[in-house]
Short mmCIF file of C-alpha atoms and ligand atoms in Angstrom, two decimals:
data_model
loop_
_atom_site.label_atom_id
_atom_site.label_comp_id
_atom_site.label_asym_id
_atom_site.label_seq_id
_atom_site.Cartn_x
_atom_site.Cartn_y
_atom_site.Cartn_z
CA UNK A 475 111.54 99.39 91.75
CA UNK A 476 110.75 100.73 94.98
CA UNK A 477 112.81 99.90 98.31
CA UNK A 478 112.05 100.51 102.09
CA UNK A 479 114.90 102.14 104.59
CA UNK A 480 114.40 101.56 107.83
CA UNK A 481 116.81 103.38 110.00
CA UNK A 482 116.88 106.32 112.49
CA UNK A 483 119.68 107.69 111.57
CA UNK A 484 119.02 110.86 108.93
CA UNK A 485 122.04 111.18 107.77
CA UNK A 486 122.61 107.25 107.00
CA UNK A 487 119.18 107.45 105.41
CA UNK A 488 119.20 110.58 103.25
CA UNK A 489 122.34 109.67 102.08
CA UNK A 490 121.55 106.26 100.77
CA UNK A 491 118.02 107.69 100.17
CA UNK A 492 119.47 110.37 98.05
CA UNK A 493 121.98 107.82 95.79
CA UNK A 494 119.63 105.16 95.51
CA UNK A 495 116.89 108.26 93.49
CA UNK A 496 119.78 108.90 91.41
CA UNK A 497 119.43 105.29 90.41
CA UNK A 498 115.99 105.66 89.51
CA UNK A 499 113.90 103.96 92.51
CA UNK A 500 111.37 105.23 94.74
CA UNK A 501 112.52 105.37 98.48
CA UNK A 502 110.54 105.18 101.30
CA UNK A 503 112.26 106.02 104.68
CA UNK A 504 110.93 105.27 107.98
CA UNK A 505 112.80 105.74 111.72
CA UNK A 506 111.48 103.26 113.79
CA UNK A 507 111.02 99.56 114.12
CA UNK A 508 107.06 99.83 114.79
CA UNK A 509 106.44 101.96 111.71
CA UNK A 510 108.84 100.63 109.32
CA UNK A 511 107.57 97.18 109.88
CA UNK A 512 104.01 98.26 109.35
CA UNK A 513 105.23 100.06 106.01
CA UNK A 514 106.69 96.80 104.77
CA UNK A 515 103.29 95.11 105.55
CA UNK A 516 101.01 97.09 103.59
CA UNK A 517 103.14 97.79 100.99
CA UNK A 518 104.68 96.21 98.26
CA UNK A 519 108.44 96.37 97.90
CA UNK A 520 111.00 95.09 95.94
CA UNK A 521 113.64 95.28 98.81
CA UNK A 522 114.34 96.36 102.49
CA UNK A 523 117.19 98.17 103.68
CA UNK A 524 116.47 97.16 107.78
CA UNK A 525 119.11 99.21 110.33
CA UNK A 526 119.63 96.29 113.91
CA UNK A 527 119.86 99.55 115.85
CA UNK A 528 116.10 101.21 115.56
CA UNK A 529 113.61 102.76 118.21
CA UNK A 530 110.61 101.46 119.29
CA UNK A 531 111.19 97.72 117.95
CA UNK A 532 115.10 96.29 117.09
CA UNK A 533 115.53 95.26 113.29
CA UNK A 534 116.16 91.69 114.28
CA UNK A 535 112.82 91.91 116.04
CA UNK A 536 111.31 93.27 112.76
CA UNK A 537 113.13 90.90 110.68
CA UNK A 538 111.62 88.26 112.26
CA UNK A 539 107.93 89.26 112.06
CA UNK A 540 108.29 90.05 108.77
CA UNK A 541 109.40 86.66 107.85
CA UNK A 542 106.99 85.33 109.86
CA UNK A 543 103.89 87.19 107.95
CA UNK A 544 105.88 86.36 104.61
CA UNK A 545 106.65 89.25 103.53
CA UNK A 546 108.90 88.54 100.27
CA UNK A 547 110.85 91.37 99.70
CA UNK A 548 114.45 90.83 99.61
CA UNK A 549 116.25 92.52 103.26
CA UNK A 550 119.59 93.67 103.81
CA UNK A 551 120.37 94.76 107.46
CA UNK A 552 122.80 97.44 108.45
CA UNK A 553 125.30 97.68 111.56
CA UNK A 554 126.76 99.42 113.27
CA UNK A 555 128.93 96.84 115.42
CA UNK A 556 131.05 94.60 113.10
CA UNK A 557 129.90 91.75 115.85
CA UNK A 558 129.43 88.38 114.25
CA UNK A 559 127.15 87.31 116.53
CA UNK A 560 124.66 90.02 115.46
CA UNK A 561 125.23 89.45 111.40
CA UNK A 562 125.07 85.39 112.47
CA UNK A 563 121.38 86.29 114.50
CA UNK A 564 120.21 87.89 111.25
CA UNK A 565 121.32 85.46 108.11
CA UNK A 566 119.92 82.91 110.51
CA UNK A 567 116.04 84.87 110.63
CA UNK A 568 116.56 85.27 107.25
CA UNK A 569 118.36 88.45 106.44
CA UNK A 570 119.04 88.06 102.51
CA UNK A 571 122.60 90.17 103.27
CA UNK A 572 124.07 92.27 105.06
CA UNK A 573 126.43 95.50 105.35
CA UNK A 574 128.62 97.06 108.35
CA UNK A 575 128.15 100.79 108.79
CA UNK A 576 130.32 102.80 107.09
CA UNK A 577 129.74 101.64 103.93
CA UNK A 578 129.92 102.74 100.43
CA UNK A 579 126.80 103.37 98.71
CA UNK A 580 128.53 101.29 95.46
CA UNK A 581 128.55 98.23 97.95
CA UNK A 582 124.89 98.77 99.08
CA UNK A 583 124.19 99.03 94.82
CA UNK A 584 125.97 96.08 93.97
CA UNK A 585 124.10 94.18 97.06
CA UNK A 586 120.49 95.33 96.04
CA UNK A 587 121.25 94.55 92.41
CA UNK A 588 122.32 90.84 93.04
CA UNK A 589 119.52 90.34 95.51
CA UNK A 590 116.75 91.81 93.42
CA UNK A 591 117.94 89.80 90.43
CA UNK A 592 118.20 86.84 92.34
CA UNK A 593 114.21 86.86 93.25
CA UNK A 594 111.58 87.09 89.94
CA UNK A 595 114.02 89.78 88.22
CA UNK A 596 115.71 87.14 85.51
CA UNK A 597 118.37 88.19 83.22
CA UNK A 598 120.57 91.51 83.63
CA UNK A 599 119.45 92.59 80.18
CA UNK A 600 115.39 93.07 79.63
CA UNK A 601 114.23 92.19 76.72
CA UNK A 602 110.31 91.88 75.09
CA UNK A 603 110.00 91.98 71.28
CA UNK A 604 112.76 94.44 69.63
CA UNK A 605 112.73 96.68 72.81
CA UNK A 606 116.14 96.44 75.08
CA UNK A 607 117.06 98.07 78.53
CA UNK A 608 120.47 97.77 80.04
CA UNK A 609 119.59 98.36 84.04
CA UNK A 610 123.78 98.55 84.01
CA UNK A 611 123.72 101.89 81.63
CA UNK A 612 119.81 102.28 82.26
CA UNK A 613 119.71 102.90 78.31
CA UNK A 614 116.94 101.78 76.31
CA UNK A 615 116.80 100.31 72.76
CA UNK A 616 113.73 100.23 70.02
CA UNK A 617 115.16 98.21 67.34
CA UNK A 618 118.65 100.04 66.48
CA UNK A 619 117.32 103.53 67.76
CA UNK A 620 118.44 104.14 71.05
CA UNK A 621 116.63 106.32 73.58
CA UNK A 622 117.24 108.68 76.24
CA UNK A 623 115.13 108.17 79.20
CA UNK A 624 114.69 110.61 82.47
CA UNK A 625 114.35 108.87 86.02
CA UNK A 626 111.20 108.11 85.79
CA UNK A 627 110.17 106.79 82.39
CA UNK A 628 113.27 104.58 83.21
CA UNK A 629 111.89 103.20 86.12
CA UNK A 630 108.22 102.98 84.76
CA UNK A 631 109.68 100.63 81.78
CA UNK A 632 111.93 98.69 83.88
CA UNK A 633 108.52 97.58 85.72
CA UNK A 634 106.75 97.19 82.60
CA UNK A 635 109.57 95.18 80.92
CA UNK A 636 109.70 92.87 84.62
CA UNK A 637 106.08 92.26 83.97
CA UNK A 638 105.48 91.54 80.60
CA UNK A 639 102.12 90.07 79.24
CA UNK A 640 100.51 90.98 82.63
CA UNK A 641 97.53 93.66 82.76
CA UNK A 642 99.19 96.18 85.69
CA UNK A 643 96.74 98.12 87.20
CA UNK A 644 97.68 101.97 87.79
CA UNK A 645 98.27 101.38 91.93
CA UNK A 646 100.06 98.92 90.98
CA UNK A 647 102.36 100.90 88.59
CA UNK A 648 102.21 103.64 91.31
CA UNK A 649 103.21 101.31 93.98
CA UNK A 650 106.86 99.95 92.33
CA UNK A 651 107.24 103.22 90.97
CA UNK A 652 106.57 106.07 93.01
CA UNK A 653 107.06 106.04 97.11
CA UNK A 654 104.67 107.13 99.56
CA UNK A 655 104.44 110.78 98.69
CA UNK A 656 102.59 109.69 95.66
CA UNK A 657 98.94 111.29 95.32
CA UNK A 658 97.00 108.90 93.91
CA UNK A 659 94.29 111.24 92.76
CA UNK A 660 96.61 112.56 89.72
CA UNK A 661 96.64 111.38 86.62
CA UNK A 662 100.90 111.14 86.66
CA UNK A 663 100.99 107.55 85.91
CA UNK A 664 99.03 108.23 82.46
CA UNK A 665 101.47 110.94 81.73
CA UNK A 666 104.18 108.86 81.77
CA UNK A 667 102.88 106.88 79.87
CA UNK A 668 102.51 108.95 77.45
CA UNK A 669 105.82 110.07 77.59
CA UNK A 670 107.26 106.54 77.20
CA UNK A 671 105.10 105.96 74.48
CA UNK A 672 106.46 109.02 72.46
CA UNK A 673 110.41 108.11 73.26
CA UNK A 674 109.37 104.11 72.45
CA UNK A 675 106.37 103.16 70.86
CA UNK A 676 105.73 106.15 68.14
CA UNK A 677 104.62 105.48 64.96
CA UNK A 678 108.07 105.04 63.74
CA UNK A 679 107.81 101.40 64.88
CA UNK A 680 105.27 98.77 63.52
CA UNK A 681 104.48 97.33 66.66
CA UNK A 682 103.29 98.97 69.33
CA UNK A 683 103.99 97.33 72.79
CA UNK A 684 102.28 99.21 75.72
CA UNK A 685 98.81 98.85 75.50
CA UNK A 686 96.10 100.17 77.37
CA UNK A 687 93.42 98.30 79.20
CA UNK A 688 90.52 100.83 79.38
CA UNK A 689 89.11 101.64 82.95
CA UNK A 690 92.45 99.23 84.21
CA UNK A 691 95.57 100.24 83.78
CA UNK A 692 98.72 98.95 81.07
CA UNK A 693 100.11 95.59 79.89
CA UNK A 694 103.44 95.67 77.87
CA UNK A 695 102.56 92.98 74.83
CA UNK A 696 103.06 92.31 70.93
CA UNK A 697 99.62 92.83 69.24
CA1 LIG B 1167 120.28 102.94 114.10
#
């Protein structure tokens, strides 16, 4: 899952940057209104963490053209003033939530985690086939064997298991997986891959699930 912060202050967004890595998503941050709307056009996200307060361009402003141009990503907006005209401005453009500076990051978690589960994300629990990952614990389970997973591979099978039966093209993968410092001309999506397939589909287990689609990309299926 990737998310979007848009807010000028570094410490605010290093901060929530910083916790929301440990939780396994890739984080794009951007300072300003103009830029960060521009990064939520061209990219796909699966949520927005807008600050009212920015440079350049307000988040309300933001909010509003991005709602406009349908972008679907899930938004919270940040404040700074506890004013309820402000939080009443922004549920009414279409602000999915919304969180009064200081916060704790657990708040912001349990926020994101609603929201994002409230859009295409289904059930707490992902399941396909015998295969089982708890976003709650982030562990993964093949049957009865349970298995460890780093940051990554966790995040590169939560997107698999949120897209099942659907050929997902490497950008793609890189996209909801990595953030914008990704290089695209590496080969890192096939190494994970690889590695996922060692920790989930070895030859331990009858079926294999990820499959690849030569010259394409991946699709999570039962043979
Ligand atoms: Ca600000």
């Amino acid at each position: 899952m990737r998310i979007l912060i848009i807010e000028d202050e570094k410490k605010v967004a290093a901060f929530i940057k910083r916790g929301l890595e440990q939780e396994s998503y890739a984080v794009d941050v951007v300072e300003d209104g103009v830029e960060g709307q521009h990064y939520a056009e061209v990219n796909e996200y699966d949520a927005i963490i807008l600050d009212i307060m920015l440079p350049k361009k307000s988040g309300l402003e933001v909010l509003k053209e991005l709602k406009a141009n349908g972008i679907k990503a899930p938004i919270i907006l940040l404040t700074a003033r506890d004013t309820v005209e402000d939080r009443v401005k922004g549920l009414n453009i279409g602000a999915d939530d919304y969180l009064t500076k200081p916060f704790a990051f657990e708040e912001l978690l349990a926020r994101l985690r609603v929201l994002m589960r409230r859009g295409s994300y289904g059930a707490p629990m992902l399941k396909f086939a015998d295969l089982s990952l708890d976003p709650a614990t982030r562990k993964a389970k093949r049957g009865n064997t349970e298995v460890e997973l780093t940051v990554k591979e966790y995040a590169l099978l939560e997107y698999l298991l949120r897209n099942p039966n659907r050929v997902l093209t490497r950008t793609l993968i890189a996209e909801h997986v990595w953030d914008q410092t990704f290089d695209s001309e590496t080969n890192v999506v096939d190494v994970y891959i690889n590695h996922l397939r060692s920790k989930i589909d070895t030859k331990d287990f009858t079926k294999r699930l990820i499959h690849t689609v030569r010259g394409v990309g991946y699709v999570m299926k039962e043979e």
